XYZ file of C-alpha atoms in Angstrom:
761
model
C 40.057 27.232 24.612
C 37.041 28.901 25.966
C 33.442 26.943 26.587
C 31.190 26.842 23.280
C 34.217 27.854 21.224
C 35.941 25.320 18.633
C 39.632 25.405 17.524
C 40.132 25.055 13.543
C 43.460 25.037 12.735
C 44.973 28.174 15.345
C 41.976 29.819 15.519
C 39.149 29.919 17.537
C 35.489 30.213 16.407
C 32.081 30.240 17.715
C 29.449 27.336 17.173
C 27.265 29.592 14.667
C 30.224 31.036 12.858
C 31.339 27.050 12.616
C 27.525 26.350 11.125
C 27.826 29.363 8.913
C 31.464 28.161 7.563
C 29.972 24.612 6.645
C 27.291 26.339 4.878
C 29.846 28.254 3.018
C 31.990 25.449 2.101
C 29.034 23.272 1.093
C 28.243 25.633 -1.692
C 31.720 27.303 -2.272
C 33.189 23.349 -3.099
C 36.514 23.970 -4.851
C 36.933 21.385 -7.776
C 40.285 20.451 -8.377
C 40.406 19.983 -12.675
C 41.066 16.139 -12.698
C 38.704 13.275 -12.019
C 41.937 11.104 -10.364
C 44.014 11.165 -6.904
C 47.459 9.778 -6.882
C 49.857 8.789 -4.463
C 51.120 11.651 -2.830
C 48.026 13.938 -3.477
C 45.172 14.446 -1.043
C 41.775 16.000 -1.165
C 40.520 18.492 1.732
C 37.370 19.526 2.956
C 35.974 22.042 0.254
C 37.655 20.170 -2.568
C 36.048 18.047 -5.076
C 36.795 15.363 -7.715
C 34.846 15.528 -10.561
C 34.061 12.815 -13.327
C 35.063 13.197 -16.770
C 31.697 13.402 -18.137
C 30.700 16.042 -15.284
C 28.220 13.589 -13.938
C 29.487 12.853 -10.518
C 31.187 14.534 -7.557
C 33.243 13.307 -4.986
C 33.950 15.357 -1.665
C 33.170 16.212 1.787
C 29.604 17.146 2.835
C 26.917 17.914 5.733
C 23.426 16.369 5.587
C 20.953 18.969 6.050
C 20.752 19.446 9.771
C 23.913 17.682 10.528
C 27.396 19.267 11.875
C 29.296 16.358 10.745
C 31.099 15.869 7.706
C 31.263 12.970 5.583
C 33.126 11.849 2.425
C 30.511 10.956 -0.304
C 29.602 11.005 -3.891
C 26.752 12.868 -5.260
C 25.429 14.063 -8.653
C 26.845 17.272 -9.668
C 23.632 18.590 -10.946
C 22.267 17.653 -7.910
C 24.442 18.115 -4.813
C 21.448 17.259 -2.428
C 21.313 13.467 -3.928
C 23.939 11.764 -2.166
C 24.444 8.344 -3.800
C 27.590 7.041 -1.596
C 28.999 7.694 1.779
C 32.378 6.289 2.728
C 32.332 7.048 6.700
C 28.524 6.887 7.749
C 29.217 4.999 11.297
C 32.390 7.214 11.563
C 31.611 10.872 10.997
C 34.280 13.918 11.218
C 33.315 16.372 13.770
C 34.949 19.354 11.939
C 36.162 20.558 8.497
C 39.735 19.178 8.845
C 38.904 15.821 7.119
C 41.447 14.537 4.470
C 41.499 12.066 1.552
C 44.739 10.529 0.339
C 46.727 7.529 0.311
C 48.189 5.848 3.298
C 51.777 4.384 3.320
C 50.289 0.846 2.859
C 48.918 2.290 -0.405
C 45.133 1.859 0.871
C 42.665 5.128 0.225
C 42.052 6.584 3.567
C 40.117 9.385 5.027
C 42.304 11.159 8.301
C 40.775 13.618 10.838
C 42.738 16.587 12.351
C 44.924 14.533 14.528
C 45.869 12.351 11.063
C 44.189 9.225 12.959
C 42.385 6.965 10.023
C 38.619 7.137 10.264
C 37.708 5.510 7.096
C 40.003 2.957 4.967
C 39.239 1.101 1.549
C 41.352 -1.906 3.313
C 42.077 -3.364 -0.115
C 43.853 -6.623 -0.147
C 46.162 -5.997 -2.741
C 49.038 -3.960 -2.463
C 49.359 -1.624 -5.388
C 53.102 0.491 -6.304
C 51.083 3.197 -7.890
C 47.772 3.616 -6.765
C 45.380 6.317 -8.531
C 41.750 6.420 -7.315
C 39.569 7.764 -10.243
C 35.977 9.059 -10.120
C 34.408 7.458 -13.211
C 31.061 8.757 -15.224
C 28.912 5.804 -13.644
C 29.369 7.006 -10.259
C 32.150 4.253 -9.098
C 35.406 5.314 -7.484
C 37.880 2.689 -8.124
C 41.266 2.556 -7.104
C 43.883 0.628 -9.680
C 47.366 0.822 -10.701
C 48.677 3.968 -12.768
C 46.659 4.449 -15.854
C 49.954 4.146 -17.714
C 50.186 0.453 -16.727
C 47.001 -0.305 -18.772
C 46.314 -3.483 -16.427
C 42.893 -2.980 -16.204
C 42.690 -4.319 -13.026
C 41.423 -2.492 -9.646
C 42.108 -3.391 -6.023
C 39.009 -1.616 -4.679
C 35.917 0.129 -6.056
C 33.217 1.935 -4.451
C 30.426 -0.392 -6.141
C 31.321 -2.966 -4.127
C 30.226 -1.605 -0.890
C 26.846 0.383 -1.445
C 25.170 2.172 1.191
C 21.384 2.872 0.409
C 21.693 3.682 -3.325
C 21.780 1.400 -6.460
C 22.973 3.082 -9.300
C 22.789 1.626 -12.920
C 25.739 -0.973 -13.132
C 26.207 -1.558 -9.409
C 25.518 -4.966 -8.328
C 23.187 -6.046 -5.734
C 23.548 -9.915 -4.684
C 26.736 -12.551 -3.646
C 29.360 -13.845 -4.919
C 29.030 -17.442 -4.197
C 32.785 -18.223 -4.810
C 33.981 -15.734 -1.922
C 30.963 -14.895 0.242
C 30.928 -11.580 -0.643
C 27.870 -9.828 -0.487
C 26.288 -6.838 -2.186
C 23.254 -4.999 -0.251
C 21.727 -1.532 0.245
C 21.525 -0.320 3.973
C 19.142 2.667 4.831
C 20.438 5.663 6.573
C 19.408 5.781 10.003
C 17.727 9.239 9.384
C 17.675 11.956 6.596
C 20.274 13.429 8.544
C 22.250 10.715 9.687
C 23.980 8.601 6.624
C 24.880 5.782 9.383
C 23.605 2.468 9.212
C 19.842 2.282 9.714
C 17.432 -0.509 10.168
C 16.641 -1.833 7.004
C 18.654 -3.811 4.485
C 17.862 -4.680 0.970
C 19.258 -7.593 -1.018
C 19.231 -10.967 -2.264
C 18.608 -14.163 -0.443
C 20.838 -16.836 -1.879
C 18.994 -20.121 0.168
C 18.337 -22.506 -2.771
C 16.889 -19.917 -5.525
C 17.469 -16.008 -5.374
C 14.794 -14.207 -3.443
C 14.961 -10.441 -2.927
C 13.618 -9.364 0.425
C 13.608 -6.543 3.044
C 14.966 -7.150 6.426
C 13.827 -5.151 9.211
C 15.571 -5.034 12.551
C 17.687 -8.176 12.386
C 15.875 -10.786 10.268
C 12.769 -9.995 10.148
C 11.189 -9.812 6.901
C 9.049 -7.280 5.593
C 8.800 -7.375 1.947
C 9.529 -10.207 -0.252
C 9.548 -10.200 -4.569
C 9.282 -13.914 -4.627
C 11.829 -16.905 -6.076
C 13.574 -15.951 -8.901
C 12.137 -18.167 -11.535
C 14.294 -18.125 -14.747
C 12.478 -15.121 -16.065
C 11.808 -12.476 -13.178
C 10.822 -12.369 -9.608
C 7.223 -12.482 -9.363
C 6.330 -10.145 -6.716
C 7.862 -7.338 -8.526
C 5.241 -4.827 -9.948
C 5.204 -5.044 -13.897
C 5.550 -1.209 -13.851
C 8.961 -1.094 -12.494
C 10.252 -3.557 -15.358
C 9.485 -0.905 -17.787
C 11.322 2.128 -15.851
C 14.992 0.488 -16.693
C 16.363 -2.700 -18.222
C 16.933 -5.201 -15.297
C 19.562 -7.924 -15.495
C 19.780 -11.146 -13.550
C 23.127 -13.153 -13.359
C 22.582 -16.862 -11.714
C 25.655 -18.774 -12.215
C 28.313 -21.369 -10.485
C 30.223 -18.156 -9.401
C 27.839 -15.610 -8.574
C 24.288 -14.627 -8.204
C 23.708 -10.678 -8.840
C 20.823 -7.987 -10.060
C 22.085 -4.924 -11.680
C 20.039 -2.598 -14.081
C 20.548 -0.260 -16.813
C 18.763 3.102 -17.437
C 16.171 2.746 -20.505
C 17.691 5.782 -22.020
C 20.456 8.070 -22.212
C 17.853 10.874 -21.645
C 16.981 9.192 -18.171
C 18.774 8.484 -14.863
C 17.324 5.937 -12.973
C 18.308 4.808 -9.396
C 17.004 2.355 -6.561
C 16.924 3.785 -3.129
C 16.119 2.253 0.584
C 14.866 5.060 2.403
C 15.376 5.253 6.355
C 11.283 4.273 6.354
C 12.120 1.117 4.968
C 11.074 1.765 1.227
C 12.556 0.769 -1.759
C 12.068 3.323 -4.293
C 12.581 3.760 -7.955
C 13.660 6.935 -8.542
C 13.541 8.759 -12.214
C 14.739 11.987 -13.386
C 14.632 13.536 -16.981
C 18.332 15.047 -17.732
C 16.448 18.346 -18.794
C 14.322 18.059 -15.566
C 15.072 19.879 -12.513
C 13.327 17.422 -10.169
C 13.000 13.484 -9.166
C 10.211 11.535 -9.385
C 9.457 8.382 -7.319
C 7.927 6.132 -9.415
C 7.341 3.058 -7.764
C 7.740 2.008 -3.741
C 8.029 -0.836 -2.376
C 5.873 -1.993 -0.215
C 3.457 -0.103 -1.644
C -0.039 -1.995 -0.725
C -1.119 -4.381 1.951
C -0.393 -7.561 -0.117
C 3.183 -6.524 -0.390
C 3.807 -6.995 3.523
C 5.580 -10.056 4.459
C 3.089 -12.716 5.340
C -0.155 -10.175 5.635
C -2.401 -12.978 5.524
C -0.912 -15.794 7.851
C -0.029 -19.397 7.093
C -1.966 -20.888 4.426
C -3.458 -17.562 3.226
C -3.358 -15.667 -0.061
C -3.411 -11.667 -0.248
C -5.710 -11.084 -3.130
C -5.846 -7.737 -4.967
C -9.144 -6.625 -6.049
C -11.427 -9.024 -3.646
C -13.224 -8.147 -0.060
C -11.732 -9.196 2.339
C -8.373 -9.291 0.711
C -7.222 -11.998 2.981
C -8.292 -15.481 1.514
C -7.792 -18.942 2.583
C -6.204 -21.324 0.298
C -8.976 -23.674 -1.319
C -9.344 -26.506 1.271
C -8.453 -24.483 4.514
C -10.300 -22.507 6.844
C -9.479 -19.862 9.198
C -7.629 -20.452 12.180
C -9.263 -18.210 14.789
C -12.416 -17.062 13.145
C -13.035 -14.023 15.629
C -9.921 -12.662 14.475
C -10.784 -12.864 10.789
C -14.041 -11.109 11.234
C -12.437 -8.250 12.656
C -10.546 -8.376 9.557
C -6.945 -9.444 11.290
C -5.936 -12.444 9.150
C -2.486 -12.945 10.738
C -3.354 -16.108 12.284
C -3.707 -17.954 9.103
C -5.603 -20.698 7.767
C -5.528 -24.591 8.872
C -6.880 -27.586 6.772
C -10.641 -28.304 6.704
C -9.889 -32.070 6.951
C -5.883 -33.062 7.836
C -3.669 -34.958 5.625
C -3.253 -38.650 6.969
C -0.597 -39.401 4.299
C -2.505 -42.188 2.298
C -3.150 -42.671 -1.285
C -6.393 -41.059 -0.952
C -4.751 -37.285 -1.303
C -3.693 -35.566 -4.513
C -3.077 -31.891 -5.716
C -5.171 -28.954 -6.529
C -3.595 -26.340 -9.255
C -3.262 -22.892 -8.292
C -2.089 -20.016 -10.771
C -1.127 -16.501 -10.896
C 0.312 -16.597 -7.298
C 3.529 -15.766 -6.214
C 5.443 -18.895 -4.388
C 5.464 -19.358 -0.857
C 8.717 -18.231 1.184
C 11.426 -20.922 0.934
C 11.604 -21.702 4.860
C 11.445 -25.072 4.896
C 12.041 -26.618 1.432
C 13.923 -28.923 -0.991
C 15.218 -28.113 -4.833
C 15.690 -30.712 -7.166
C 17.075 -28.676 -10.668
C 17.021 -31.931 -12.744
C 13.498 -33.255 -11.823
C 10.390 -33.060 -13.998
C 7.158 -31.921 -12.569
C 5.637 -35.246 -12.945
C 8.850 -36.543 -10.998
C 8.292 -33.786 -8.412
C 4.447 -34.594 -7.839
C 5.331 -38.494 -7.195
C 8.319 -37.561 -4.961
C 6.144 -35.151 -3.000
C 3.504 -37.773 -2.678
C 6.148 -39.927 -1.051
C 6.902 -37.471 1.834
C 4.116 -37.131 4.255
C 5.268 -33.920 5.176
C 5.123 -32.478 1.811
C 2.743 -29.870 1.255
C 3.099 -28.360 -1.975
C 5.110 -28.679 -5.042
C 5.926 -26.601 -8.528
C 8.774 -26.100 -11.307
C 11.638 -23.866 -10.064
C 12.161 -22.615 -13.771
C 9.235 -21.932 -16.054
C 11.369 -21.511 -19.153
C 10.837 -24.170 -21.814
C 7.771 -25.035 -20.813
C 8.933 -25.741 -17.045
C 11.936 -28.003 -15.078
C 13.150 -28.237 -11.742
C 11.391 -29.226 -8.992
C 10.492 -27.221 -5.561
C 8.872 -28.622 -2.567
C 7.442 -27.286 0.655
C 6.805 -29.011 4.064
C 5.146 -27.122 6.512
C 2.765 -24.281 6.297
C 2.765 -22.115 3.206
C 3.998 -18.414 4.231
C 3.497 -14.995 2.242
C 1.339 -16.016 -0.883
C -0.298 -13.072 -2.977
C -1.824 -12.890 -6.390
C 1.129 -12.405 -8.949
C 1.591 -8.781 -10.189
C 2.985 -10.270 -13.287
C 1.241 -10.621 -16.770
C 1.049 -13.793 -18.313
C 2.567 -15.176 -15.153
C 3.295 -19.142 -16.074
C 4.456 -20.924 -12.730
C 2.052 -22.946 -11.045
C 1.552 -24.242 -7.524
C 0.229 -27.472 -6.566
C -1.094 -27.788 -3.107
C -1.830 -31.103 -1.444
C -5.295 -31.792 -0.193
C -7.029 -35.033 0.711
C -9.477 -36.518 -1.749
C -12.534 -35.546 -0.110
C -11.795 -31.618 -0.218
C -10.376 -32.460 -4.200
C -13.700 -33.998 -4.937
C -15.793 -31.261 -3.162
C -13.835 -28.688 -5.341
C -14.141 -30.482 -8.714
C -17.767 -32.063 -8.085
C -19.935 -32.006 -10.733
C -22.941 -31.778 -8.341
C -21.335 -28.769 -7.040
C -21.578 -27.089 -10.198
C -24.923 -28.344 -10.880
C -25.808 -26.768 -7.570
C -24.561 -23.784 -8.687
C -26.722 -24.056 -11.994
C -29.669 -24.522 -9.978
C -29.012 -21.522 -7.300
C -28.076 -18.947 -10.443
C -31.517 -20.205 -12.215
C -33.585 -19.806 -8.955
C -32.126 -16.570 -8.250
C -32.712 -15.357 -11.583
C -36.554 -16.197 -11.496
C -36.820 -14.839 -8.211
C -35.257 -11.457 -9.210
C -37.933 -11.926 -12.358
C -40.449 -12.204 -9.825
C -39.673 -9.217 -7.797
C -38.714 -6.912 -10.832
C -42.247 -7.694 -11.905
C -44.183 -6.712 -8.789
C -41.977 -3.709 -8.778
C -42.967 -2.922 -12.277
C -46.698 -3.373 -11.247
C -46.250 -0.814 -8.378
C -44.653 1.323 -10.283
C -47.062 1.125 -13.351
C -49.849 1.550 -10.581
C -48.235 4.672 -9.694
C -48.234 6.379 -12.580
C -51.547 6.130 -13.480
C -52.552 7.944 -10.569
C -50.391 10.697 -11.614
C -46.537 10.347 -10.978
C -46.697 9.557 -7.225
C -44.863 6.257 -6.021
C -46.673 3.650 -3.853
C -45.726 1.697 -1.017
C -48.753 -0.473 0.661
C -51.573 1.400 1.260
C -49.879 4.813 1.932
C -49.306 6.976 -1.570
C -46.064 9.265 -1.432
C -46.528 12.090 -3.685
C -42.835 12.614 -5.476
C -42.773 14.802 -8.491
C -41.875 12.994 -11.951
C -39.391 14.308 -14.298
C -39.322 13.584 -18.244
C -36.497 11.697 -19.648
C -35.702 14.405 -22.142
C -35.467 17.165 -19.500
C -32.905 15.470 -17.457
C -30.863 14.522 -20.504
C -30.404 18.213 -21.542
C -30.030 19.103 -18.062
C -26.932 16.527 -17.577
C -25.540 17.233 -21.019
C -27.105 14.097 -22.452
C -25.144 12.454 -19.672
C -22.013 13.803 -20.603
C -18.914 12.271 -18.792
C -17.589 15.841 -17.957
C -20.590 16.078 -15.583
C -19.860 12.709 -13.887
C -19.889 13.428 -10.074
C -19.612 9.896 -9.147
C -20.019 6.403 -9.446
C -21.446 3.986 -7.058
C -23.088 0.201 -6.655
C -26.348 1.471 -8.213
C -24.906 3.369 -11.243
C -23.271 6.657 -12.354
C -24.125 10.374 -10.538
C -24.315 13.159 -12.930
C -24.411 16.957 -12.308
C -27.095 19.153 -14.347
C -28.616 22.267 -14.210
C -32.500 22.445 -14.820
C -34.168 25.171 -17.204
C -34.986 27.015 -14.034
C -31.339 27.781 -13.091
C -31.301 24.981 -10.741
C -28.786 22.481 -9.945
C -29.391 18.819 -9.475
C -27.619 15.544 -8.841
C -28.868 12.489 -11.103
C -28.472 8.993 -9.856
C -28.766 7.041 -12.961
C -29.446 3.248 -12.634
C -26.851 1.194 -14.638
C -27.932 -1.965 -16.706
C -24.509 -3.661 -15.304
C -25.628 -2.453 -11.548
C -25.852 -5.387 -8.888
C -28.351 -3.292 -7.491
C -31.839 -2.817 -9.075
C -35.883 -1.613 -9.263
C -35.705 -2.929 -5.638
C -33.219 -0.246 -4.150
C -34.304 2.132 -6.607
C -38.298 1.966 -4.925
C -36.698 1.594 -1.713
C -34.495 4.598 -1.965
C -37.173 6.845 -3.330
C -39.831 5.527 -0.632
C -37.599 6.238 2.078
C -36.127 9.377 1.250
C -39.553 10.901 0.493
C -40.721 9.996 3.889
C -37.845 11.370 5.621
C -36.989 14.955 6.320
C -34.090 15.740 8.354
C -31.022 18.542 7.571
C -28.668 15.996 7.833
C -30.404 13.674 5.268
C -29.888 14.263 1.443
C -33.248 15.610 -0.174
C -35.081 13.902 -2.952
C -36.596 16.163 -5.673
C -38.205 13.462 -7.768
C -37.381 10.509 -9.948
C -37.748 9.342 -13.593
C -39.137 6.016 -15.053
C -39.295 5.896 -18.807
C -38.591 3.085 -20.917
C -35.458 1.054 -19.147
C -34.566 4.095 -17.528
C -34.380 4.546 -13.839
C -33.199 7.709 -12.159
C -33.545 9.597 -9.088
C -33.024 13.558 -8.735
C -31.645 15.045 -5.707
C -30.518 18.643 -4.412
C -27.019 19.080 -5.560
C -24.047 19.191 -2.902
C -21.293 21.520 -4.140
C -18.356 19.661 -1.934
C -19.359 16.162 -3.488
C -19.039 13.382 -0.887
C -16.811 12.893 2.446
C -14.286 10.971 1.096
C -13.583 13.160 -1.911
C -12.719 15.791 1.161
C -11.258 14.036 3.826
C -8.890 11.219 1.835
C -7.666 14.125 -0.524
C -4.300 15.479 0.855
C -4.882 19.028 -0.225
C -8.279 19.194 0.851
C -7.867 17.428 4.044
C -4.958 19.684 5.242
C -7.273 22.545 5.300
C -10.094 20.828 7.242
C -9.895 21.986 11.044
C -10.790 19.811 13.817
C -13.612 22.171 14.609
C -15.126 21.404 11.016
C -14.293 17.692 11.429
C -16.050 17.453 14.580
C -19.363 19.414 13.280
C -19.426 16.835 10.352
C -19.191 13.843 13.041
C -21.923 15.809 15.077
C -24.284 16.592 12.160
C -23.624 12.540 10.859
C -24.821 11.650 14.493
C -27.943 13.775 14.267
C -28.842 12.262 11.145
C -28.626 8.952 12.541
C -30.239 9.656 15.797
C -33.287 10.627 13.605
C -33.179 7.534 11.535
C -32.963 5.370 14.635
C -35.259 7.083 16.985
C -36.928 10.552 15.897
C -38.739 9.495 12.762
C -41.843 7.835 12.121
C -39.842 4.942 10.979
C -37.104 3.298 12.434
C -34.677 3.013 9.691
C -30.980 0.925 9.572
C -29.411 2.573 6.855
C -26.829 -0.582 6.428
C -24.081 1.185 4.099
C -22.853 4.251 5.849
C -19.501 5.315 4.614
C -17.725 8.188 3.543
C -19.089 8.247 -0.148
C -22.329 8.364 1.244
C -21.862 11.365 3.568
C -22.351 14.253 0.969
C -21.254 18.101 1.757
C -22.996 21.425 1.476
C -21.270 24.327 0.923
C -21.205 25.341 4.535
C -19.684 21.455 4.983
C -23.081 20.405 6.389
C -23.363 16.492 6.356
C -26.107 14.840 4.831
C -26.413 10.761 4.779
C -27.355 9.590 1.438
C -27.830 6.394 -0.426
C -30.718 4.369 1.163
C -31.167 1.771 -1.265
C -29.887 -1.073 1.033
C -31.728 0.711 4.039
C -34.662 -1.319 5.961
C -37.109 -0.433 8.415
C -37.935 -1.880 11.625
C -41.629 -1.970 12.850
C -42.928 -2.109 16.336
C -40.711 -3.204 18.851
C -38.166 -5.145 16.138
C -34.816 -4.454 17.510
C -32.709 -7.037 14.980
C -33.259 -8.548 11.752
C -31.327 -11.362 10.139
C -30.672 -11.685 5.967
C -28.951 -14.148 3.832
C -28.215 -11.241 1.386
C -25.008 -9.545 2.560
C -24.717 -6.290 0.923
C -23.127 -3.346 1.992
C -19.271 -2.214 1.931
C -16.474 -4.570 3.847
C -14.630 -2.582 6.232
C -17.689 -0.644 7.016
C -19.402 -3.738 8.239
C -20.215 -4.940 11.462
C -18.506 -8.889 11.919
C -22.116 -10.051 13.078
C -23.633 -8.678 9.759
C -20.834 -9.355 7.532
C -20.720 -13.200 8.720
C -23.995 -14.185 10.071
C -26.101 -11.750 8.217
C -27.582 -10.040 11.593
C -28.208 -6.219 11.817
C -29.462 -3.829 13.808
C -28.624 -0.102 15.135
C -25.449 -1.420 16.337
C -24.773 -2.271 12.700
C -24.937 1.508 11.960
C -23.059 2.178 15.177
C -20.199 0.304 13.883
C -20.020 1.916 10.580
C -20.406 5.254 12.331
C -17.219 4.061 14.252
C -15.308 3.369 11.348
C -16.128 6.616 9.585
C -15.324 8.785 12.861
C -11.860 6.914 12.530
C -11.295 7.846 8.997
C -12.581 11.476 9.302
C -10.162 11.780 12.452
C -7.096 10.301 10.690
C -7.767 10.945 6.643
C -7.286 7.214 6.107
C -9.131 4.854 4.776
C -9.995 1.755 6.894
C -9.893 -0.411 3.838
C -6.050 -0.390 2.311
C -4.775 0.863 5.581
C -1.517 -0.413 6.092
C 1.573 0.175 8.742
C 5.068 -1.093 8.211
C 5.159 -2.209 11.840
C 1.952 -4.373 12.349
C -0.982 -6.124 10.407
C -3.957 -4.315 11.846
C -6.484 -2.336 9.840
C -7.065 1.281 10.803
C -9.888 0.219 14.005
C -6.720 -2.031 15.269
C -4.097 0.834 14.754
C -6.408 3.466 15.931
C -7.254 1.821 19.374
C -3.076 1.350 19.810
C -2.269 4.923 19.195
C -4.918 7.371 19.714
C -3.709 7.860 23.581
C -0.354 9.477 21.735
C -2.381 11.895 19.451
C -4.143 14.297 21.960
C -2.982 17.811 19.730
C -5.827 19.909 20.588
C -8.942 20.042 22.474
C -11.192 19.451 19.458
C -9.159 16.611 18.459
C -9.248 15.181 22.116
C -12.917 15.193 22.086
C -13.056 13.217 18.886
C -10.716 10.708 19.634
C -12.760 10.396 23.322
C -15.617 9.589 21.094
C -14.092 7.304 18.874
C -12.862 4.927 21.939
C -16.393 4.940 22.821
C -17.585 3.483 19.569
C -15.023 1.120 19.481
C -16.293 -0.701 23.024
C -19.653 0.192 21.373
C -22.736 1.564 23.900
C -25.398 -1.200 24.507
C -27.759 1.734 23.719
C -27.168 3.775 20.428
C -29.899 6.521 21.186
C -28.115 7.372 24.677
C -24.857 7.377 22.988
C -25.750 9.689 20.202
C -27.926 11.733 22.450
C -24.757 12.095 24.469
C -22.712 12.877 21.810
C -24.834 15.275 20.197
C -24.805 17.378 23.918
C -21.345 17.460 24.047
C -21.038 19.586 21.325
């Protein structure tokens, strides 16, 4: 046979013809009019079995970019949705595959030389075997239907690949040790076994978990508590009817679709995401409804030992009460994988007790003990007897709770539960001194004292601010600061109300710490943006005055322009020039808009922000530290010229002042420099740090807060430092990444750095 050609039967074809023939055969599948295959019959490549209800089809196929052939099952209405593969690890190299029964009555796939490349390897010998494709997608081998035995010797449902269908099990047979689990494809074009498996761990209590590259856990839904898996999102439960069986012989999970009009599958993709995918029968597309892991708290051990991953707190990782960060420097950089240690070590004395924690996914079952008959009080006593016992909980929440789980050593992979009305509590062991400090009435008294003092101080500040504003109003509408009178136009409340459609929700263009921002059109036709102080805002008159006075005194093309203000009754509003492209975060974090933003445009935005910072830090009459530089505070004009906005938290440095300290830490986590977030120290370098984070977000179109990667626990800053050398795809991108690296190591002189950056344009 000539080089470059292959032989099919007795004919030689070029590789191109072979590829075309594969495509042709994939389209023209010759379905035989039956759903079953009997002994002595066979199916060749191009022929298929179809289930009686026309739901599923079985035959040979090739993934989109592959020349190999595989025996598989797919939805008849959706050939690209393959749900089971027989010979994924042993493909056919040509179109000569045959499905038939062997002399031993096993279902086999033969290649051109009649060698067996796949076999059902049934342990039961059948006299008249029949393979039947059911309407559930299950290929079953049993005795001839005429025997009506109802028993089978083999079924494809016992050997799932990457897809779980309704009625298919995932779990273990405790009697035989047989396991049902999902295994990802190696790639979209290669159905051989990939890196990920998804199944149930039956070590003690059943747990759902993903294993990545061997036995490294990537996601864990938590132990089954008699009702559900607490780490499973509530939304996933409504997508199908889950069923969990846990008895002396079996432990497994399966599901049913929510209705006859909806098809639901669970798939483990090649990237290690467990996806719940749904399709309505009248629809032509599949929709991914849930993917796990889907957020940073889903990643196994995200907050390290004795740490808790929280859903809506900053920072995301918190130490359990009575614990503190093991490595403070790493926590300050938002890397919490080192975990937490006890503030006061246990000494196994009677002066120890337990702190009750609720709404948590229980720690991983690594070093633990389980007693299904023990009560919760007996569990507590038993845990106190053992110096190594660190926590306990009920193993079953039904009927008020029963069973005893005890943990020994560090508590790993704890997060806030996603389940509504989650009733399982965790009791962690602490020294009496720590319990007293947590529950002490003195602490509560101090809290009340601090609250009252803060309220009095706040009223004092408000009184001063109101006095200044009243004096300013008496002088004709200007705002006054100290001895200097700043002239700003004053708008009437009715005029602004009409301009914004009476603050219509349809005109809302943003919401921040100050309040809501509305788009408006004045009677002159000028478009404006109105920032209205919310009554529930954490900011108030102090920030209102600060922003009005600062922006009025600062003029630069890369700073937002303030047109005026409004003070009437309890209303406090600032009126700005309107930016049609809104804020930078709406642009770079939107997939559609971000994809159209060229690297030159991104670089120009970075340069514009740098010019604005240079003006604030050096070129203006005042040295101003912004303290809240972030994507949502960068507004974009029609030509994408950036303007720094929101000066409510800004501070003015006078004379030779280079650094200041505050006890009031305000701003946005993820953009704060560590020395400011933890010690209250801020300077021009604080803005440099925020600028560096912002620059990385502009380059990557990814948020620093909420960023996660399946291969590590670093935030965007850590991830950027490890991969930026591999991302040089253009000159503009190279320039931006080069500048990013300088930001991350921080120049000693902010002004020299920004001047150099502007000069590099």
